[in-house]
Amino acid sequence: INFVPVLAFSTTPTSYRIPVSAGQRTGAKTGAKIVQKKGKKTLVIGKKKHVADNRARRPAPGERKAFRKRIVLSNVNALPVPDMQDINEENMFDRRLQGQVLGLSNDLVDRLRAVEAFKSSQGWKLFSRPGTLMRRETLDMGKMVADISSGDVQDITIGHTSYQPLPGSSPTQYIQPAYLSGLLRQISTANPHLANIRLSQSPSVSNIPIPITSNMSLARLASLGAADPDVAHPIFTLLVSEILTSGRPPVFFGLDGLAHAMQPGTGYTAPNMKPIHPHDLMILNWYLSFLSAKEGLPNGGIVMAATSQSNAPQIPSLEVALSQLEGDRTTPAGQLIAKRERIPLMRYDERVLDALLHQKGNIGVQRLAGLSKEEARGLMEYWARSGMVRERVSEGFVGEKWALSGGGVVGELERAVVGMRA
């Protein structure tokens, strides 16, 4: 009998893993976790959460902008230039100083800083003190001794300050109280001798809503308007009338960025939702009345406006007006450029033309070309004495850098000579 061996076997029920806790379901590094939904298992992979480092101090509001726009006018590590003269009323028109760099006194630096004459793009942070190159055009203007009162038109027209209609004006003019307040602060700081000039007229209570004594100095008057924008406009009007009173010193009214004042519109809107013309802003309308000789200067003085081709809108009306004021001219290379005439069927702003061509004989145009080779050499020698140029300032070196700078463009010359080391 044959027996078939029978193997014993057994079965066990299906066993499952014990569920893990919520902390164990999340991966330590990958962020993976298991989600159970009604018998289904889903693997969700997430990123590890970034924990912010609160130890670093966050910059205060406006701190980054202030750091980006800060003005540095000296460098204690730079070599001081020995025997460097300061510009003053005696040597500012001395022709023998053409091509030399003269220093600015501390008092003059404070006054120029008050009117925001220095820009953050200037390279004074590489030198021990700020100075100015005595160009031929500088010496021509050096004969004009006057007070300081200037502003940048772009700050007036871009629409970033408060404005309101001027009551009783026809056509409607708009005042900018905050800007006028800042302008009065600049005038008071930049002209310290206003403290020696007293009011010559008794201000009307209806015009000036704050008490003003009859013997108040003009510096104190300007400081009152600088402290309160609500009274800046009437105080500005009174200050200008006092400055233009017979017997006062000559004055200088300056404006930078003339092209921005000749645009067809500004960043401000009228009640009809149309852009306000720049000439409808009170401060610009007031300035252009002197520039166009519609208003005179009883004590003499200068009204000057500056513009450039690097940061200026293209205004055909302004280009035609300047060309007609200048007339036919000859370039330094001897090329004759005829004055521009109006192009038929092209629209021109008659307000711009009237502001500049009202009395042609009273407005002159001075073009600033690049530096001459002699002036460029004087500037390079100043850089070399300051320790910023290691090469010998020879005729060949000057000619090479002058050509690379586009014929003496100051910014390009500084970039070609000093910028490579800075």
XYZ file of C-alpha atoms in Angstrom:
422
model
C 0.000 0.000 0.000
C 1.383 3.296 -1.021
C 0.693 6.321 1.188
C 0.628 9.782 -0.264
C 2.193 12.232 2.185
C -0.021 15.128 3.069
C 1.592 18.414 4.010
C -0.030 20.412 6.735
C -0.783 24.058 6.037
C -2.626 26.922 7.658
C -3.970 30.325 6.728
C -3.930 33.609 8.634
C -6.087 36.691 8.171
C -4.680 39.798 6.428
C -2.865 42.092 8.856
C -2.397 45.844 8.384
C 0.247 48.169 9.715
C -0.646 50.149 12.782
C -1.597 53.743 11.716
C 1.152 56.245 12.326
C 0.660 59.502 14.174
C 0.333 62.876 12.473
C 3.869 63.818 13.412
C 5.232 60.585 11.916
C 3.308 60.999 8.693
C 5.282 64.201 7.781
C 8.794 63.722 6.458
C 11.570 65.513 8.259
C 13.197 66.864 5.120
C 10.942 66.308 2.162
C 7.727 67.429 3.845
C 5.896 64.255 2.692
C 2.740 63.163 4.534
C 0.112 60.486 4.129
C -3.526 61.460 3.844
C -6.193 58.811 4.287
C -9.556 59.323 2.656
C -12.154 56.581 2.955
C -9.789 53.682 2.505
C -7.500 55.430 0.053
C -3.931 56.371 0.715
C -2.538 59.533 -0.882
C 1.038 60.735 -0.600
C 1.295 64.515 -0.542
C 4.740 66.012 -0.959
C 5.126 69.605 0.195
C 7.982 72.032 0.600
C 9.580 72.796 3.895
C 8.244 76.021 5.310
C 10.754 78.871 5.434
C 11.014 80.480 8.808
C 11.714 84.207 8.480
C 14.706 85.514 10.345
C 13.322 88.247 12.549
C 16.710 89.206 13.880
C 17.442 91.582 10.953
C 15.966 95.063 11.309
C 13.625 96.043 8.519
C 14.326 99.469 6.960
C 12.031 102.242 8.048
C 9.624 103.790 5.504
C 11.589 106.028 3.154
C 14.981 104.819 4.420
C 15.899 103.047 1.180
C 14.957 106.101 -0.902
C 16.945 108.400 1.378
C 19.983 106.148 1.073
C 19.630 106.015 -2.721
C 19.317 109.792 -3.049
C 21.796 110.844 -0.380
C 24.326 113.502 -1.316
C 27.973 112.857 -0.413
C 30.210 115.892 -0.941
C 33.500 114.810 0.611
C 35.773 111.865 1.251
C 38.130 111.897 4.225
C 40.335 109.294 2.529
C 40.875 111.411 -0.608
C 44.035 113.449 -1.056
C 43.451 117.155 -0.359
C 44.581 119.393 -3.202
C 47.130 121.878 -1.830
C 46.860 125.585 -2.631
C 43.304 125.178 -3.949
C 41.607 128.570 -4.119
C 38.005 129.152 -3.124
C 35.706 130.888 -5.547
C 34.577 134.321 -4.361
C 33.289 137.608 -5.713
C 36.788 138.813 -6.578
C 38.075 135.879 -8.644
C 34.844 134.582 -10.156
C 35.449 136.629 -13.324
C 39.264 136.403 -13.478
C 40.152 135.179 -16.980
C 43.484 133.847 -15.765
C 41.657 131.110 -13.859
C 40.059 129.582 -16.946
C 40.599 125.813 -16.952
C 41.294 125.623 -13.198
C 39.182 124.028 -10.475
C 38.232 126.309 -7.592
C 36.875 125.053 -4.299
C 33.566 125.919 -2.670
C 33.600 127.321 0.844
C 31.585 125.622 3.565
C 29.126 128.506 3.686
C 28.580 128.336 -0.074
C 28.182 124.553 0.077
C 25.440 124.908 2.694
C 23.632 127.488 0.571
C 23.870 125.374 -2.573
C 22.711 122.310 -0.678
C 19.685 124.277 0.528
C 18.547 124.912 -3.052
C 19.321 121.282 -4.011
C 22.032 122.276 -6.468
C 23.969 119.062 -5.867
C 22.825 115.792 -7.424
C 23.400 112.220 -6.285
C 24.956 111.365 -9.668
C 27.867 113.745 -9.146
C 31.195 112.238 -8.163
C 32.190 114.438 -5.217
C 32.293 111.364 -2.980
C 35.678 110.609 -4.560
C 37.293 113.919 -3.557
C 38.108 115.710 -0.346
C 35.825 118.679 -1.077
C 33.526 119.933 -3.853
C 34.693 122.446 -6.423
C 33.835 123.913 -9.803
C 35.651 124.135 -13.106
C 36.143 127.676 -14.352
C 34.958 127.448 -17.951
C 34.720 130.330 -20.340
C 30.957 130.369 -19.869
C 31.436 130.277 -16.089
C 33.591 133.388 -16.224
C 31.034 135.126 -18.416
C 28.334 134.490 -15.831
C 30.697 135.245 -12.962
C 30.165 138.948 -13.500
C 26.555 138.512 -12.441
C 26.517 138.939 -8.664
C 23.018 138.243 -7.351
C 20.857 136.502 -4.811
C 19.930 132.856 -5.097
C 16.396 131.759 -5.852
C 15.996 128.693 -8.030
C 13.964 125.546 -8.488
C 13.598 122.442 -10.611
C 10.549 122.563 -12.879
C 10.190 118.795 -12.947
C 9.337 118.858 -9.243
C 6.566 121.338 -10.010
C 4.896 119.620 -12.976
C 5.034 115.866 -12.272
C 2.031 116.035 -9.957
C 3.366 114.790 -6.633
C 2.436 117.754 -4.434
C -0.834 119.273 -3.280
C -2.497 121.964 -5.381
C -5.637 124.071 -5.318
C -7.230 126.852 -7.377
C -6.158 130.384 -6.559
C -9.285 132.308 -5.510
C -10.099 135.270 -7.706
C -7.726 134.322 -10.534
C -8.942 134.614 -14.123
C -8.085 132.497 -15.986
C -7.816 130.022 -13.164
C -4.371 129.684 -11.648
C -3.353 126.894 -9.299
C -1.113 127.240 -6.266
C 0.975 124.503 -4.643
C 1.173 125.283 -0.914
C 3.602 122.498 0.005
C 6.012 123.365 -2.804
C 5.856 127.094 -1.997
C 6.602 126.263 1.633
C 9.702 124.319 0.622
C 10.761 127.087 -1.773
C 10.537 129.672 1.016
C 12.692 127.445 3.184
C 15.314 127.267 0.442
C 15.257 131.032 -0.104
C 15.645 131.719 3.606
C 18.536 129.279 4.000
C 20.381 130.192 0.816
C 20.188 133.957 1.370
C 21.352 134.702 4.935
C 21.599 138.450 4.236
C 17.793 138.586 4.117
C 18.028 138.800 7.906
C 19.350 142.357 7.475
C 16.482 143.532 5.256
C 13.289 144.700 6.970
C 9.737 145.028 5.759
C 9.052 148.378 4.151
C 5.272 148.113 4.072
C 2.602 147.193 6.586
C 0.989 143.936 5.470
C -2.783 143.851 5.264
C -4.510 141.583 7.755
C -6.809 140.279 5.014
C -3.875 139.134 2.874
C -1.731 137.599 5.626
C -3.839 135.507 8.029
C -1.143 135.469 10.727
C 0.219 138.393 12.777
C 3.282 140.045 11.250
C 5.181 142.929 12.769
C 6.048 145.927 10.640
C 9.815 145.673 11.258
C 10.129 141.940 10.650
C 13.131 140.763 8.628
C 12.592 139.082 5.280
C 14.351 135.977 6.557
C 11.859 135.691 9.409
C 9.008 136.311 6.978
C 10.182 133.482 4.717
C 10.572 131.133 7.696
C 6.947 131.733 8.683
C 5.795 130.633 5.244
C 8.139 127.659 5.342
C 6.616 126.494 8.628
C 2.976 126.687 7.497
C 1.988 125.730 3.922
C -1.460 127.307 4.411
C 0.063 130.789 4.489
C 2.925 130.076 2.065
C 1.269 131.734 -0.943
C 0.427 135.138 0.614
C 3.829 135.254 2.320
C 5.574 134.398 -0.950
C 3.706 137.199 -2.702
C 4.672 139.661 0.046
C 8.297 138.506 0.009
C 8.608 138.999 -3.759
C 7.079 142.468 -3.575
C 9.568 143.385 -0.834
C 12.532 142.043 -2.812
C 11.477 144.053 -5.857
C 10.971 147.255 -3.876
C 13.095 150.134 -5.098
C 16.457 150.328 -3.368
C 16.878 146.587 -2.810
C 19.893 144.605 -4.132
C 19.776 142.975 -7.596
C 18.199 139.546 -7.676
C 18.663 136.272 -9.509
C 15.696 134.097 -10.459
C 16.836 130.695 -11.693
C 14.952 127.716 -13.064
C 16.241 124.284 -14.067
C 14.486 122.032 -16.569
C 12.806 124.644 -18.763
C 11.473 122.003 -21.159
C 9.222 120.574 -18.429
C 7.599 124.009 -18.096
C 6.758 124.046 -21.816
C 4.901 120.742 -22.041
C 1.279 120.711 -23.184
C 0.173 119.346 -19.811
C 1.238 118.418 -16.294
C 0.488 115.637 -13.848
C -2.353 117.710 -12.382
C -5.934 117.698 -13.632
C -8.505 120.489 -13.753
C -12.146 120.049 -12.651
C -13.016 119.133 -16.262
C -10.541 116.196 -15.952
C -8.133 117.713 -18.474
C -4.427 118.140 -17.706
C -3.503 121.547 -16.345
C -1.142 123.528 -18.551
C 2.194 124.302 -16.841
C 1.623 128.030 -17.351
C -1.552 127.785 -15.272
C 0.519 126.890 -12.214
C 1.008 130.104 -10.265
C 4.717 129.698 -9.547
C 5.583 129.009 -13.196
C 3.318 131.761 -14.474
C 5.013 134.167 -12.062
C 8.497 133.135 -13.184
C 7.696 133.257 -16.920
C 6.363 136.779 -16.544
C 9.906 137.855 -15.615
C 11.589 135.621 -18.177
C 9.482 137.066 -20.983
C 10.122 140.618 -19.689
C 6.411 141.202 -19.124
C 7.429 142.076 -15.570
C 10.568 144.064 -14.918
C 13.241 144.057 -12.224
C 13.342 147.579 -10.748
C 16.704 147.017 -9.080
C 18.241 145.001 -11.888
C 19.144 141.362 -11.861
C 19.082 138.236 -13.959
C 16.371 135.764 -14.865
C 17.953 132.530 -16.073
C 16.508 129.211 -17.239
C 18.433 126.030 -18.033
C 17.533 122.967 -20.031
C 19.356 119.966 -21.422
C 18.891 117.274 -24.018
C 19.505 114.353 -21.661
C 16.471 114.691 -19.380
C 13.962 116.767 -21.282
C 10.850 116.060 -23.381
C 10.876 117.023 -27.026
C 8.883 120.254 -27.352
C 8.771 121.595 -30.972
C 7.488 124.985 -29.789
C 10.451 125.368 -27.417
C 12.957 124.314 -30.078
C 11.598 126.834 -32.570
C 11.524 129.626 -29.981
C 15.109 129.010 -28.848
C 16.312 128.800 -32.431
C 14.690 132.119 -33.328
C 16.098 133.754 -30.207
C 19.561 132.513 -31.044
C 19.387 133.278 -34.753
C 21.899 131.918 -37.211
C 24.828 130.392 -35.341
C 28.122 128.761 -36.094
C 29.239 125.595 -34.331
C 32.770 125.268 -32.886
C 33.603 123.203 -35.955
C 32.651 126.113 -38.215
C 29.312 124.713 -39.396
C 26.623 127.304 -40.018
C 23.210 126.423 -38.577
C 20.322 128.591 -39.712
C 17.542 129.433 -37.303
C 14.472 127.236 -37.433
C 11.157 128.458 -38.763
C 7.685 127.154 -38.186
C 6.714 124.086 -40.169
C 3.344 124.479 -41.916
C 0.480 122.339 -40.609
C 2.377 121.508 -37.395
C 0.693 122.466 -34.159
C 2.648 124.792 -31.904
C 1.821 125.945 -28.415
C 1.241 129.675 -28.704
C 1.644 130.119 -24.954
C 5.171 128.738 -25.170
C 6.057 130.964 -28.108
C 4.597 134.013 -26.405
C 6.521 133.329 -23.188
C 9.866 133.311 -24.993
C 9.292 135.551 -28.011
C 7.333 138.329 -26.317
C 10.399 140.585 -26.415
C 13.189 138.930 -28.355
C 15.797 141.533 -27.561
C 15.664 140.866 -23.812
C 16.400 137.120 -23.932
C 19.727 135.613 -24.915
C 20.671 131.999 -25.507
C 23.968 130.513 -24.329
C 24.797 127.008 -25.511
C 27.133 124.881 -23.410
C 29.218 122.609 -25.607
C 31.822 120.121 -24.442
C 34.996 121.192 -22.679
C 37.872 122.443 -24.720
C 41.107 120.462 -24.558
C 42.647 123.103 -22.293
C 39.705 122.943 -19.893
C 39.731 119.134 -20.001
C 43.436 119.147 -19.178
C 42.861 121.396 -16.169
C 40.142 119.066 -14.905
C 42.361 115.988 -15.365
C 45.204 117.673 -13.523
C 42.845 118.315 -10.621
C 41.879 114.640 -10.623
C 45.537 113.651 -10.694
C 46.371 115.903 -7.743
C 43.474 114.301 -5.874
C 45.020 110.869 -6.384
C 42.426 109.595 -8.846
C 44.703 109.457 -11.929
C 47.932 107.475 -11.928
C 48.913 108.153 -15.525
C 50.902 111.174 -16.582
C 48.602 113.921 -17.840
C 50.308 114.428 -21.180
C 49.048 115.851 -24.451
C 48.448 112.368 -25.820
C 46.547 111.248 -22.698
C 44.386 114.365 -22.747
C 43.652 114.031 -26.465
C 42.711 110.366 -26.125
C 40.319 110.863 -23.214
C 38.875 114.020 -24.759
C 38.040 112.099 -27.941
C 36.579 109.147 -26.006
C 34.321 111.527 -24.066
C 32.621 112.772 -27.227
C 34.512 116.044 -27.446
C 34.706 116.977 -23.775
C 31.366 115.869 -22.333
C 32.069 116.176 -18.613
C 30.162 113.081 -17.517
C 31.764 110.888 -20.153
C 35.181 112.353 -19.399
C 34.818 111.530 -15.720
C 33.680 108.016 -16.601
C 36.637 107.484 -18.928
C 39.300 108.849 -16.575
C 38.051 108.450 -13.011
C 35.289 105.887 -13.355
C 37.684 103.107 -14.297
C 39.416 103.473 -10.910
C 36.323 104.145 -8.846
